[in-house]
mmCIF file of C-alpha atoms in Angstrom:
data_model
loop_
_atom_site.group_PDB
_atom_site.id
_atom_site.type_symbol
_atom_site.label_atom_id
_atom_site.label_comp_id
_atom_site.label_asym_id
_atom_site.label_seq_id
_atom_site.Cartn_x
_atom_site.Cartn_y
_atom_site.Cartn_z
ATOM 1 C CA MET A 161 -6.476 -17.348 21.930
ATOM 2 C CA LYS A 162 -7.370 -14.587 19.452
ATOM 3 C CA TYR A 163 -10.043 -15.859 17.051
ATOM 4 C CA GLN A 164 -10.190 -15.011 13.371
ATOM 5 C CA LYS A 165 -13.280 -13.586 11.673
ATOM 6 C CA LEU A 166 -15.817 -16.230 10.606
ATOM 7 C CA PRO A 167 -16.930 -16.460 6.948
ATOM 8 C CA GLU A 168 -20.214 -14.651 6.303
ATOM 9 C CA ASN A 169 -21.406 -16.651 3.273
ATOM 10 C CA ARG A 170 -20.853 -19.838 1.285
ATOM 11 C CA GLN A 171 -18.327 -18.208 -1.052
ATOM 12 C CA GLU A 172 -16.170 -16.977 1.839
ATOM 13 C CA GLU A 173 -16.333 -20.471 3.396
ATOM 14 C CA LEU A 174 -15.077 -22.068 0.159
ATOM 15 C CA ILE A 175 -12.188 -19.590 0.012
ATOM 16 C CA LEU A 176 -11.324 -20.346 3.651
ATOM 17 C CA LYS A 177 -11.380 -24.124 3.036
ATOM 18 C CA ALA A 178 -8.982 -23.685 0.100
ATOM 19 C CA LYS A 179 -6.611 -21.705 2.326
ATOM 20 C CA LEU A 180 -6.760 -24.280 5.147
ATOM 21 C CA GLU A 181 -6.174 -27.282 2.872
ATOM 22 C CA GLN A 182 -2.642 -28.625 3.156
ATOM 23 C CA SER A 183 -0.415 -29.371 0.198
ATOM 24 C CA VAL A 184 0.245 -33.083 -0.376
ATOM 25 C CA CYS A 185 3.948 -32.301 0.021
ATOM 26 C CA GLU A 186 3.553 -30.541 3.386
ATOM 27 C CA GLY A 187 5.419 -32.457 6.085
ATOM 28 C CA GLY A 188 7.061 -34.703 3.501
ATOM 29 C CA ALA A 189 10.643 -33.912 4.516
ATOM 30 C CA VAL A 190 10.640 -36.478 7.345
ATOM 31 C CA PRO A 191 9.769 -39.585 5.297
ATOM 32 C CA ILE A 192 11.969 -38.463 2.393
ATOM 33 C CA CYS A 193 14.974 -37.916 4.672
ATOM 34 C CA THR A 194 14.249 -41.194 6.457
ATOM 35 C CA CYS A 195 14.136 -43.090 3.159
ATOM 36 C CA ILE A 196 17.389 -41.479 2.000
ATOM 37 C CA TRP A 197 19.501 -41.298 5.157
ATOM 38 C CA GLY A 198 18.307 -44.516 6.794
ATOM 39 C CA PRO A 199 19.538 -46.893 4.050
ATOM 40 C CA SER A 200 22.555 -44.653 3.435
ATOM 41 C CA ILE A 201 23.785 -44.880 7.034
ATOM 42 C CA PHE A 202 22.815 -48.442 7.920
ATOM 43 C CA LEU A 203 23.294 -50.202 4.569
ATOM 44 C CA VAL A 204 25.277 -48.285 1.947
ATOM 45 C CA LEU A 205 27.948 -46.888 4.302
ATOM 46 C CA PRO A 206 28.888 -50.214 5.985
ATOM 47 C CA ILE A 207 28.953 -51.990 2.598
ATOM 48 C CA LEU A 208 31.279 -49.316 1.186
ATOM 49 C CA LEU A 209 33.513 -49.601 4.240
ATOM 50 C CA LEU A 210 33.721 -53.385 3.912
ATOM 51 C CA LEU A 211 34.452 -53.212 0.175
ATOM 52 C CA ASN A 212 37.319 -50.767 0.747
ATOM 53 C CA VAL A 213 38.685 -52.134 4.014
ATOM 54 C CA TYR A 214 41.844 -53.424 2.304
ATOM 55 C CA GLN A 215 42.869 -49.820 1.574
ATOM 56 C CA PHE A 216 43.148 -48.945 5.282
ATOM 57 C CA GLU A 217 46.002 -49.678 7.624
ATOM 58 C CA VAL A 218 45.587 -52.798 9.762
ATOM 59 C CA VAL A 219 44.283 -50.969 12.847
ATOM 60 C CA PHE A 220 41.852 -48.842 10.866
ATOM 61 C CA SER A 221 40.666 -51.857 8.878
ATOM 62 C CA TYR A 222 39.630 -53.627 12.097
ATOM 63 C CA VAL A 223 37.851 -50.461 13.259
ATOM 64 C CA ALA A 224 36.062 -50.177 9.885
ATOM 65 C CA ILE A 225 34.943 -53.813 10.046
ATOM 66 C CA PHE A 226 33.722 -53.368 13.635
ATOM 67 C CA PHE A 227 31.688 -50.218 12.846
ATOM 68 C CA SER A 228 30.319 -51.755 9.653
ATOM 69 C CA ILE A 229 29.007 -54.774 11.574
ATOM 70 C CA ILE A 230 27.519 -52.512 14.270
ATOM 71 C CA LEU A 231 25.745 -50.351 11.667
ATOM 72 C CA LEU A 232 24.392 -53.420 9.842
ATOM 73 C CA LEU A 233 23.111 -54.908 13.118
ATOM 74 C CA VAL A 234 21.478 -51.648 14.200
ATOM 75 C CA GLY A 235 19.904 -51.222 10.772
ATOM 76 C CA THR A 236 18.613 -54.808 10.838
ATOM 77 C CA TYR A 237 17.149 -54.273 14.331
ATOM 78 C CA ILE A 238 15.377 -51.066 13.280
ATOM 79 C CA PHE A 239 14.007 -52.752 10.141
ATOM 80 C CA ILE A 240 12.708 -55.826 12.020
ATOM 81 C CA LYS A 241 11.183 -53.658 14.752
ATOM 82 C CA GLY A 242 9.440 -51.560 12.099
ATOM 83 C CA ILE A 243 7.870 -54.487 10.222
ATOM 84 C CA LYS A 244 7.257 -56.724 13.256
ATOM 85 C CA PRO A 245 3.622 -55.541 13.737
ATOM 86 C CA LEU A 246 2.870 -56.572 10.141
ATOM 87 C CA LEU A 247 4.111 -60.114 10.789
ATOM 88 C CA LEU A 248 1.949 -60.784 13.848
ATOM 89 C CA PRO A 249 -1.123 -63.033 13.434
ATOM 90 C CA PRO A 250 -4.402 -61.076 13.146
ATOM 91 C CA PRO A 251 -6.830 -61.012 16.096
ATOM 92 C CA ALA A 252 -10.157 -62.788 15.775
ATOM 93 C CA THR A 253 -12.759 -61.088 13.588
ATOM 94 C CA PRO A 254 -15.729 -59.836 15.666
ATOM 95 C CA LEU A 255 -19.098 -61.440 15.009
ATOM 96 C CA THR A 256 -21.592 -59.738 12.724
ATOM 97 C CA LYS A 257 -24.431 -58.020 14.619
ATOM 98 C CA PHE A 258 -27.780 -56.536 13.619
ATOM 99 C CA PRO A 259 -27.284 -52.748 13.840
ATOM 100 C CA LEU A 260 -30.558 -52.006 15.666
ATOM 101 C CA THR A 261 -31.170 -52.570 19.380
ATOM 102 C CA LYS A 262 -34.874 -51.681 19.493
ATOM 103 C CA ASP A 263 -38.009 -53.071 17.860
ATOM 104 C CA TYR A 264 -39.234 -51.561 14.615
ATOM 105 C CA TYR A 265 -41.272 -48.386 14.910
ATOM 106 C CA GLY A 266 -43.806 -50.110 12.664
ATOM 107 C CA GLN A 267 -44.566 -51.429 9.201
ATOM 108 C CA ILE A 268 -45.700 -48.444 7.088
ATOM 109 C CA LYS A 269 -45.446 -48.991 3.373
ATOM 110 C CA PRO A 270 -44.732 -45.974 1.151
ATOM 111 C CA LYS A 271 -47.639 -44.610 -0.897
ATOM 112 C CA LYS A 272 -46.384 -41.359 -2.398
ATOM 113 C CA ALA A 273 -42.643 -40.716 -2.499
ATOM 114 C CA PHE A 274 -40.106 -38.225 -3.742
ATOM 115 C CA VAL A 275 -37.314 -40.107 -5.530
ATOM 116 C CA LEU A 276 -34.075 -38.117 -5.597
ATOM 117 C CA VAL A 277 -31.613 -39.045 -8.331
ATOM 118 C CA ASN A 278 -28.170 -37.593 -8.951
ATOM 119 C CA PRO A 279 -27.599 -38.122 -12.707
ATOM 120 C CA LYS A 280 -23.845 -37.540 -12.326
ATOM 121 C CA GLY A 281 -23.313 -39.532 -9.125
ATOM 122 C CA GLY A 282 -21.879 -43.036 -8.876
ATOM 123 C CA LYS A 283 -20.483 -42.961 -12.442
ATOM 124 C CA GLY A 284 -23.937 -42.146 -13.794
ATOM 125 C CA LEU A 285 -25.520 -45.360 -12.501
ATOM 126 C CA SER A 286 -28.285 -43.662 -10.504
ATOM 127 C CA THR A 287 -30.412 -42.819 -13.551
ATOM 128 C CA ASN A 288 -30.200 -46.379 -14.888
ATOM 129 C CA ILE A 289 -31.064 -47.789 -11.453
ATOM 130 C CA PHE A 290 -34.162 -45.607 -11.333
ATOM 131 C CA LYS A 291 -35.357 -46.435 -14.864
ATOM 132 C CA ASN A 292 -34.602 -50.169 -14.825
ATOM 133 C CA ILE A 293 -35.298 -51.198 -11.213
ATOM 134 C CA VAL A 294 -36.817 -48.580 -8.940
ATOM 135 C CA LYS A 295 -39.561 -47.196 -11.202
ATOM 136 C CA PRO A 296 -40.925 -50.601 -12.363
ATOM 137 C CA LYS A 297 -40.928 -52.080 -8.855
ATOM 138 C CA PHE A 298 -42.480 -49.016 -7.207
ATOM 139 C CA GLU A 299 -45.187 -48.752 -9.847
ATOM 140 C CA ALA A 300 -45.952 -52.476 -9.516
ATOM 141 C CA ALA A 301 -46.353 -51.962 -5.754
ATOM 142 C CA GLY A 302 -48.710 -49.018 -6.308
ATOM 143 C CA VAL A 303 -46.294 -46.340 -5.036
ATOM 144 C CA GLU A 304 -46.771 -42.922 -6.658
ATOM 145 C CA ILE A 305 -43.427 -41.369 -7.626
ATOM 146 C CA THR A 306 -42.301 -37.754 -7.947
ATOM 147 C CA LEU A 307 -38.875 -37.781 -9.616
ATOM 148 C CA VAL A 308 -36.359 -35.093 -8.598
ATOM 149 C CA GLU A 309 -33.075 -34.944 -10.528
ATOM 150 C CA THR A 310 -30.438 -32.997 -8.614
ATOM 151 C CA GLN A 311 -28.723 -30.194 -10.486
ATOM 152 C CA TYR A 312 -25.842 -29.179 -8.228
ATOM 153 C CA SER A 313 -23.850 -30.166 -5.133
ATOM 154 C CA GLY A 314 -26.076 -29.643 -2.114
ATOM 155 C CA HIS A 315 -29.328 -29.823 -4.108
ATOM 156 C CA CYS A 316 -30.609 -32.761 -2.006
ATOM 157 C CA ARG A 317 -29.995 -30.746 1.148
ATOM 158 C CA ASP A 318 -31.781 -27.681 -0.210
ATOM 159 C CA PHE A 319 -34.718 -29.748 -1.512
ATOM 160 C CA CYS A 320 -35.267 -31.562 1.785
ATOM 161 C CA ARG A 321 -34.982 -28.313 3.741
ATOM 162 C CA THR A 322 -37.363 -26.165 1.689
ATOM 163 C CA SER A 323 -39.813 -28.332 -0.334
ATOM 164 C CA SER A 324 -43.411 -28.886 0.707
ATOM 165 C CA PHE A 325 -43.942 -32.202 2.509
ATOM 166 C CA ASP A 326 -47.731 -31.938 2.625
ATOM 167 C CA GLU A 327 -48.587 -34.460 -0.125
ATOM 168 C CA HIS A 328 -45.810 -37.063 0.264
ATOM 169 C CA ASP A 329 -44.927 -39.599 2.941
ATOM 170 C CA SER A 330 -41.398 -40.640 1.913
ATOM 171 C CA ILE A 331 -38.101 -39.489 0.470
ATOM 172 C CA ILE A 332 -36.193 -42.159 -1.459
ATOM 173 C CA ALA A 333 -32.612 -41.249 -2.315
ATOM 174 C CA ILE A 334 -30.644 -43.104 -4.976
ATOM 175 C CA GLY A 335 -27.000 -42.441 -4.215
ATOM 176 C CA GLY A 336 -24.239 -42.989 -1.708
ATOM 177 C CA ASP A 337 -23.428 -41.833 1.798
ATOM 178 C CA GLY A 338 -23.040 -38.203 0.703
ATOM 179 C CA THR A 339 -26.527 -38.101 -0.842
ATOM 180 C CA PHE A 340 -28.041 -39.679 2.259
ATOM 181 C CA HIS A 341 -26.230 -37.188 4.496
ATOM 182 C CA GLU A 342 -27.621 -34.264 2.496
ATOM 183 C CA CYS A 343 -31.186 -35.587 2.767
ATOM 184 C CA VAL A 344 -31.051 -36.060 6.531
ATOM 185 C CA ASP A 345 -29.153 -32.811 7.164
ATOM 186 C CA GLY A 346 -31.609 -30.807 5.069
ATOM 187 C CA MET A 347 -34.731 -32.396 6.570
ATOM 188 C CA LEU A 348 -33.595 -31.890 10.168
ATOM 189 C CA LYS A 349 -32.960 -28.196 9.458
ATOM 190 C CA ARG A 350 -36.513 -27.488 8.269
ATOM 191 C CA LYS A 351 -38.145 -24.502 9.959
ATOM 192 C CA ASP A 352 -41.522 -26.251 10.115
ATOM 193 C CA GLY A 353 -40.045 -29.373 11.751
ATOM 194 C CA LYS A 354 -41.828 -31.721 9.307
ATOM 195 C CA LYS A 355 -40.228 -35.087 8.551
ATOM 196 C CA LEU A 356 -40.806 -37.807 5.977
ATOM 197 C CA ARG A 357 -39.674 -41.410 6.164
ATOM 198 C CA ILE A 358 -36.360 -41.866 4.341
ATOM 199 C CA GLY A 359 -35.181 -44.756 2.199
ATOM 200 C CA LEU A 360 -31.742 -45.218 0.646
ATOM 201 C CA ILE A 361 -30.968 -47.155 -2.527
ATOM 202 C CA PRO A 362 -27.237 -47.662 -3.247
ATOM 203 C CA GLY A 363 -26.130 -45.710 -6.297
ATOM 204 C CA GLY A 364 -22.948 -43.968 -5.233
ATOM 205 C CA SER A 365 -19.276 -44.835 -4.967
ATOM 206 C CA GLY A 366 -19.560 -45.263 -1.191
ATOM 207 C CA ASN A 367 -22.422 -47.192 0.421
ATOM 208 C CA SER A 368 -21.108 -47.598 3.959
ATOM 209 C CA PHE A 369 -24.362 -46.845 5.752
ATOM 210 C CA LEU A 370 -26.229 -49.691 4.043
ATOM 211 C CA SER A 371 -23.324 -52.056 4.772
ATOM 212 C CA ASP A 372 -24.482 -52.128 8.402
ATOM 213 C CA PHE A 373 -27.579 -53.968 7.126
ATOM 214 C CA GLU A 374 -25.523 -56.191 4.780
ATOM 215 C CA LEU A 375 -27.124 -54.383 1.833
ATOM 216 C CA GLY A 376 -23.962 -52.692 0.562
ATOM 217 C CA SER A 377 -24.461 -52.187 -3.176
ATOM 218 C CA ASN A 378 -27.387 -54.614 -3.475
ATOM 219 C CA VAL A 379 -29.967 -52.443 -5.259
ATOM 220 C CA GLU A 380 -32.667 -55.125 -5.580
ATOM 221 C CA GLN A 381 -32.654 -55.965 -1.863
ATOM 222 C CA ALA A 382 -32.607 -52.279 -0.879
ATOM 223 C CA VAL A 383 -35.700 -51.621 -3.029
ATOM 224 C CA GLU A 384 -37.511 -54.666 -1.622
ATOM 225 C CA SER A 385 -36.675 -53.538 1.936
ATOM 226 C CA ILE A 386 -38.306 -50.157 1.290
ATOM 227 C CA LEU A 387 -41.406 -51.730 -0.236
ATOM 228 C CA ASP A 388 -41.710 -54.079 2.773
ATOM 229 C CA GLY A 389 -42.318 -50.918 4.812
ATOM 230 C CA TYR A 390 -40.394 -51.706 8.008
ATOM 231 C CA VAL A 391 -39.231 -48.426 9.559
ATOM 232 C CA SER A 392 -37.047 -47.710 12.578
ATOM 233 C CA ASN A 393 -36.077 -44.648 14.574
ATOM 234 C CA MET A 394 -32.472 -43.732 13.850
ATOM 235 C CA ASP A 395 -29.812 -41.781 15.722
ATOM 236 C CA VAL A 396 -28.044 -38.829 14.161
ATOM 237 C CA LEU A 397 -24.878 -36.973 15.176
ATOM 238 C CA GLU A 398 -25.419 -33.271 15.802
ATOM 239 C CA VAL A 399 -22.160 -31.475 15.033
ATOM 240 C CA ARG A 400 -21.404 -27.954 16.214
ATOM 241 C CA ASN A 401 -18.357 -26.672 14.316
ATOM 242 C CA GLY A 402 -18.375 -23.091 15.576
ATOM 243 C CA PRO A 403 -19.979 -20.529 17.925
ATOM 244 C CA GLU A 404 -22.684 -19.246 15.565
ATOM 245 C CA GLU A 405 -26.211 -20.655 15.461
ATOM 246 C CA ASN A 406 -25.766 -21.710 11.830
ATOM 247 C CA ASN A 407 -22.568 -23.674 12.616
ATOM 248 C CA LEU A 408 -24.648 -26.834 12.778
ATOM 249 C CA ILE A 409 -24.365 -30.014 10.672
ATOM 250 C CA TYR A 410 -26.071 -33.385 11.054
ATOM 251 C CA ALA A 411 -23.973 -36.491 10.343
ATOM 252 C CA VAL A 412 -25.341 -39.979 9.689
ATOM 253 C CA ASN A 413 -22.092 -41.877 9.280
ATOM 254 C CA VAL A 414 -18.716 -40.562 10.457
ATOM 255 C CA ILE A 415 -16.686 -37.539 11.541
ATOM 256 C CA GLY A 416 -12.958 -37.859 10.945
ATOM 257 C CA TYR A 417 -9.953 -35.694 11.801
ATOM 258 C CA THR A 418 -6.250 -36.054 11.092
ATOM 259 C CA GLU A 419 -3.411 -33.596 11.597
ATOM 260 C CA ASP A 420 -2.123 -34.529 8.141
ATOM 261 C CA HIS A 421 -4.710 -34.078 5.395
ATOM 262 C CA CYS A 422 -3.310 -36.899 3.252
ATOM 263 C CA LEU A 423 -4.158 -39.481 5.900
ATOM 264 C CA SER A 424 -7.871 -38.622 5.770
ATOM 265 C CA ALA A 425 -7.924 -37.865 2.014
ATOM 266 C CA LEU A 426 -8.869 -34.201 2.472
ATOM 267 C CA ASN A 427 -6.547 -33.011 -0.294
ATOM 268 C CA VAL A 428 -6.546 -35.782 -2.898
ATOM 269 C CA GLU A 429 -9.005 -34.506 -5.527
ATOM 270 C CA GLY A 430 -6.158 -33.004 -7.534
ATOM 271 C CA TRP A 431 -4.724 -36.521 -7.935
ATOM 272 C CA ARG A 432 -7.934 -38.045 -9.320
ATOM 273 C CA TRP A 433 -6.747 -37.894 -12.947
ATOM 274 C CA ILE A 434 -3.443 -39.647 -12.103
ATOM 275 C CA PHE A 435 -4.387 -42.371 -9.620
ATOM 276 C CA GLY A 436 -8.190 -42.611 -9.915
ATOM 277 C CA LYS A 437 -9.822 -44.390 -6.971
ATOM 278 C CA ALA A 438 -6.386 -45.594 -5.797
ATOM 279 C CA ARG A 439 -5.570 -42.011 -4.806
ATOM 280 C CA TYR A 440 -7.165 -42.569 -1.372
ATOM 281 C CA ASP A 441 -4.927 -45.526 -0.471
ATOM 282 C CA ILE A 442 -1.799 -43.939 -1.977
ATOM 283 C CA CYS A 443 -2.274 -40.641 -0.135
ATOM 284 C CA ALA A 444 -3.206 -42.433 3.109
ATOM 285 C CA PHE A 445 0.041 -44.450 2.887
ATOM 286 C CA TRP A 446 1.952 -41.205 2.286
ATOM 287 C CA GLY A 447 0.242 -39.742 5.361
ATOM 288 C CA ILE A 448 1.308 -42.760 7.458
ATOM 289 C CA LEU A 449 4.909 -42.285 6.328
ATOM 290 C CA LYS A 450 4.753 -38.615 7.350
ATOM 291 C CA HIS A 451 3.469 -39.733 10.780
ATOM 292 C CA ARG A 452 2.178 -36.328 11.940
ATOM 293 C CA SER A 453 0.413 -36.641 15.292
ATOM 294 C CA SER A 454 -2.217 -34.221 16.613
ATOM 295 C CA THR A 455 -2.203 -32.633 20.068
ATOM 296 C CA ALA A 456 -5.972 -32.029 19.945
ATOM 297 C CA THR A 457 -7.644 -33.118 23.203
ATOM 298 C CA VAL A 458 -10.709 -35.367 23.185
ATOM 299 C CA TYR A 459 -13.387 -35.116 25.902
ATOM 300 C CA CYS A 460 -16.045 -37.831 26.331
ATOM 301 C CA ASP A 461 -19.219 -36.926 28.245
ATOM 302 C CA GLY A 462 -17.402 -34.029 29.902
ATOM 303 C CA GLN A 463 -14.313 -36.015 30.953
ATOM 304 C CA GLU A 464 -10.893 -35.559 29.334
ATOM 305 C CA TRP A 465 -9.979 -38.803 27.581
ATOM 306 C CA ARG A 466 -6.812 -38.514 25.504
ATOM 307 C CA GLN A 467 -5.083 -36.746 22.612
ATOM 308 C CA ALA A 468 -6.294 -37.400 19.063
ATOM 309 C CA GLY A 469 -3.036 -38.969 17.835
ATOM 310 C CA LEU A 470 -2.516 -39.650 14.135
ATOM 311 C CA ALA A 471 -6.216 -39.990 13.359
ATOM 312 C CA LEU A 472 -9.535 -39.709 15.155
ATOM 313 C CA PHE A 473 -12.947 -40.880 14.007
ATOM 314 C CA ILE A 474 -16.395 -40.624 15.572
ATOM 315 C CA THR A 475 -18.998 -42.972 14.148
ATOM 316 C CA ASN A 476 -22.706 -43.616 14.211
ATOM 317 C CA THR A 477 -22.348 -46.740 12.054
ATOM 318 C CA GLN A 478 -20.211 -49.867 11.985
ATOM 319 C CA TYR A 479 -18.827 -49.116 8.514
ATOM 320 C CA PHE A 480 -17.394 -46.047 6.831
ATOM 321 C CA GLY A 481 -15.223 -45.227 3.825
ATOM 322 C CA ASN A 482 -14.357 -48.052 1.470
ATOM 323 C CA HIS A 483 -16.274 -50.758 3.380
ATOM 324 C CA MET A 484 -14.150 -50.408 6.528
ATOM 325 C CA ARG A 485 -15.763 -51.947 9.633
ATOM 326 C CA ALA A 486 -14.273 -49.354 11.939
ATOM 327 C CA THR A 487 -16.560 -49.777 14.968
ATOM 328 C CA PRO A 488 -18.025 -53.329 14.972
ATOM 329 C CA SER A 489 -20.031 -52.762 18.171
ATOM 330 C CA ALA A 490 -21.877 -49.661 16.945
ATOM 331 C CA SER A 491 -25.676 -49.552 16.753
ATOM 332 C CA LEU A 492 -27.809 -47.075 14.844
ATOM 333 C CA ASP A 493 -30.401 -46.476 17.561
ATOM 334 C CA ASP A 494 -28.741 -46.939 20.967
ATOM 335 C CA GLY A 495 -28.141 -43.263 21.777
ATOM 336 C CA PHE A 496 -24.341 -43.564 21.691
ATOM 337 C CA CYS A 497 -21.627 -42.681 19.212
ATOM 338 C CA GLU A 498 -18.264 -44.430 19.126
ATOM 339 C CA VAL A 499 -14.917 -42.624 19.117
ATOM 340 C CA ALA A 500 -11.510 -44.139 18.385
ATOM 341 C CA CYS A 501 -8.011 -42.749 17.983
ATOM 342 C CA VAL A 502 -5.305 -44.279 15.794
ATOM 343 C CA ASP A 503 -1.754 -43.991 17.061
ATOM 344 C CA GLY A 504 1.525 -45.903 17.229
ATOM 345 C CA THR A 505 4.528 -46.578 15.016
ATOM 346 C CA ARG A 506 4.218 -46.632 11.249
ATOM 347 C CA GLY A 507 4.197 -50.432 11.286
ATOM 348 C CA GLU A 508 1.488 -50.530 13.962
ATOM 349 C CA VAL A 509 -0.686 -48.083 12.038
ATOM 350 C CA LEU A 510 -0.265 -50.080 8.824
ATOM 351 C CA ARG A 511 -1.302 -53.245 10.671
ATOM 352 C CA TYR A 512 -4.294 -51.423 12.182
ATOM 353 C CA LEU A 513 -5.508 -50.239 8.783
ATOM 354 C CA SER A 514 -4.893 -53.631 7.171
ATOM 355 C CA LEU A 515 -7.339 -55.187 9.677
ATOM 356 C CA ILE A 516 -9.993 -52.461 9.694
ATOM 357 C CA LYS A 517 -12.084 -53.908 6.852
ATOM 358 C CA THR A 518 -13.000 -56.962 8.929
ATOM 359 C CA GLY A 519 -13.131 -55.187 12.291
ATOM 360 C CA ALA A 520 -10.281 -57.314 13.689
ATOM 361 C CA HIS A 521 -8.441 -54.083 14.559
ATOM 362 C CA GLU A 522 -10.957 -53.597 17.418
ATOM 363 C CA LYS A 523 -8.657 -55.408 19.876
ATOM 364 C CA LEU A 524 -5.688 -53.170 18.987
ATOM 365 C CA THR A 525 -7.169 -49.909 20.249
ATOM 366 C CA GLU A 526 -9.703 -48.503 22.688
ATOM 367 C CA ILE A 527 -13.076 -47.642 21.156
ATOM 368 C CA LYS A 528 -15.143 -45.551 23.556
ATOM 369 C CA SER A 529 -18.933 -45.142 23.562
ATOM 370 C CA CYS A 530 -20.209 -41.664 24.478
ATOM 371 C CA LYS A 531 -23.300 -39.511 24.191
ATOM 372 C CA LYS A 532 -21.334 -36.299 23.712
ATOM 373 C CA ILE A 533 -17.801 -35.679 22.455
ATOM 374 C CA MET A 534 -15.844 -32.449 22.375
ATOM 375 C CA ILE A 535 -12.506 -31.884 20.643
ATOM 376 C CA ARG A 536 -10.246 -28.964 21.537
ATOM 377 C CA PHE A 537 -7.781 -28.149 18.750
ATOM 378 C CA PRO A 538 -4.500 -26.230 19.103
ATOM 379 C CA ASN A 539 -5.438 -24.096 16.060
ATOM 380 C CA ASP A 540 -8.256 -21.583 15.744
ATOM 381 C CA MET A 541 -9.444 -23.040 12.427
ATOM 382 C CA GLY A 542 -8.950 -26.260 10.515
ATOM 383 C CA LEU A 543 -10.668 -28.903 8.402
ATOM 384 C CA PHE A 544 -12.430 -32.169 9.207
ATOM 385 C CA ASN A 545 -14.314 -34.826 7.256
ATOM 386 C CA LEU A 546 -18.034 -35.395 7.804
ATOM 387 C CA ASP A 547 -19.822 -38.126 5.832
ATOM 388 C CA GLY A 548 -17.275 -37.748 3.035
ATOM 389 C CA GLU A 549 -17.617 -33.949 2.804
ATOM 390 C CA ILE A 550 -15.008 -31.447 3.999
ATOM 391 C CA PHE A 551 -16.022 -28.797 6.552
ATOM 392 C CA PRO A 552 -14.077 -26.190 8.547
ATOM 393 C CA TYR A 553 -14.168 -25.905 12.339
ATOM 394 C CA TYR A 554 -13.996 -22.511 14.034
ATOM 395 C CA HIS A 555 -12.761 -21.216 17.400
ATOM 396 C CA ASN A 556 -10.684 -24.397 18.029
ATOM 397 C CA THR A 557 -13.697 -26.518 19.067
ATOM 398 C CA LEU A 558 -15.826 -29.306 17.609
ATOM 399 C CA GLU A 559 -18.802 -30.702 19.543
ATOM 400 C CA VAL A 560 -20.619 -33.927 18.600
ATOM 401 C CA THR A 561 -23.846 -35.027 20.323
ATOM 402 C CA ASN A 562 -25.866 -38.166 19.631
ATOM 403 C CA ILE A 563 -29.547 -37.369 19.047
ATOM 404 C CA GLN A 564 -31.933 -40.326 19.404
ATOM 405 C CA ASN A 565 -35.134 -40.830 17.387
ATOM 406 C CA ALA A 566 -34.041 -38.158 14.921
ATOM 407 C CA TYR A 567 -35.786 -39.597 11.842
ATOM 408 C CA LEU A 568 -37.526 -42.710 10.520
ATOM 409 C CA MET A 569 -35.780 -44.892 7.954
ATOM 410 C CA TYR A 570 -36.859 -47.873 5.881
ATOM 411 C CA VAL A 571 -34.740 -50.851 6.990
ATOM 412 C CA PRO A 572 -34.628 -54.573 6.131
ATOM 413 C CA SER A 573 -36.668 -56.980 8.213
ATOM 414 C CA LYS A 574 -34.657 -59.286 10.464
ATOM 415 C CA ASP A 575 -35.562 -62.231 8.243
ATOM 416 C CA ARG A 576 -34.229 -60.405 5.185
ATOM 417 C CA TYR A 577 -31.087 -59.446 7.110
ATOM 418 C CA LYS A 578 -30.466 -63.091 8.030
ATOM 419 C CA SER A 579 -31.001 -64.082 4.407
ATOM 420 C CA LEU A 580 -28.441 -61.480 3.285
ATOM 421 C CA LEU A 581 -25.932 -62.778 5.835
ATOM 422 C CA SER A 582 -26.210 -66.307 4.434
ATOM 423 C CA GLN A 583 -25.540 -65.191 0.859
#
């Protein structure tokens, strides 16, 4: 395969991503033709024949009736077969499990912390959360605060990669999964190798990572968990998206890939003003109707496993996206990442996604645990989703490796976790 030239700077990468992004209409001919010709052939045509059968000669009228009945029966069979998966009873919901397999690293309460706030994130709630909850509680606990208000996309990453860590012991981020990803990615790319303990307070539109601890959007409990001071070593996913040394990204939550960009919401920002938050579900449904399957090959720990199918996701957490419990057996510190592929008929995929919030879909597909995953794509370049952010891959390869004990994070005590479960 002849490889294209890699982008040399951030601006060239943005231009490349815009070129690689698919139009929402791309691949739409199949579902449109299906919706038009399917009912036309198996419903409208036989009805028209039956309504006009008296105009034919006797022999032809019997033939028309026969073919009309055959078409109606075939159409009914296809319809029932298509919706049958949606009518089946759901499998049992897997039990809730504490996301850590090891004992706490220790109880180390924060004393002097950076608090990172995105004033524009999470509908502007982050600033109010800091002023009304975080600041009063931290000051009451004797924690010295250095407030950092982010000014641009990627500011958290740049701050954690370049700022001096000499006088602080913690980084507290108020935001969602994207903010948390930037903090971890930036800190792990520091040249001096220094690390601070990290805490996350929900303030974004997506809080999947904290859902593993049953914290979700519970700001008060997240703050109390940080002040309790229980910290644990956490895994991170090291992602190599190209051959260069700088083609390195650290993921805390999920890596997702679909052949059709609608299915993984890679191209839906232009629809924000029309559909709002519903744009994700609407475009995902449109992607299911298009039913475009990938021929990318997935390798687990050096062994070829299978093709990616309609969608592939690699997780470090139980939850991702809009509170979807995609991998119920995942743990945050066990040294493994989970990989799953979504495939099947349109009805089967719809059933799969309808069950994913509770984790009941787990029995409908194989979820594999690996330390290292490699994906070989048929194309030289393309796009994938990492912790809610879009990145390109280069030279038809994506490599994901689980790194244990990558950073320390403030987590709820087991007693607090049990209390949250009972609420």
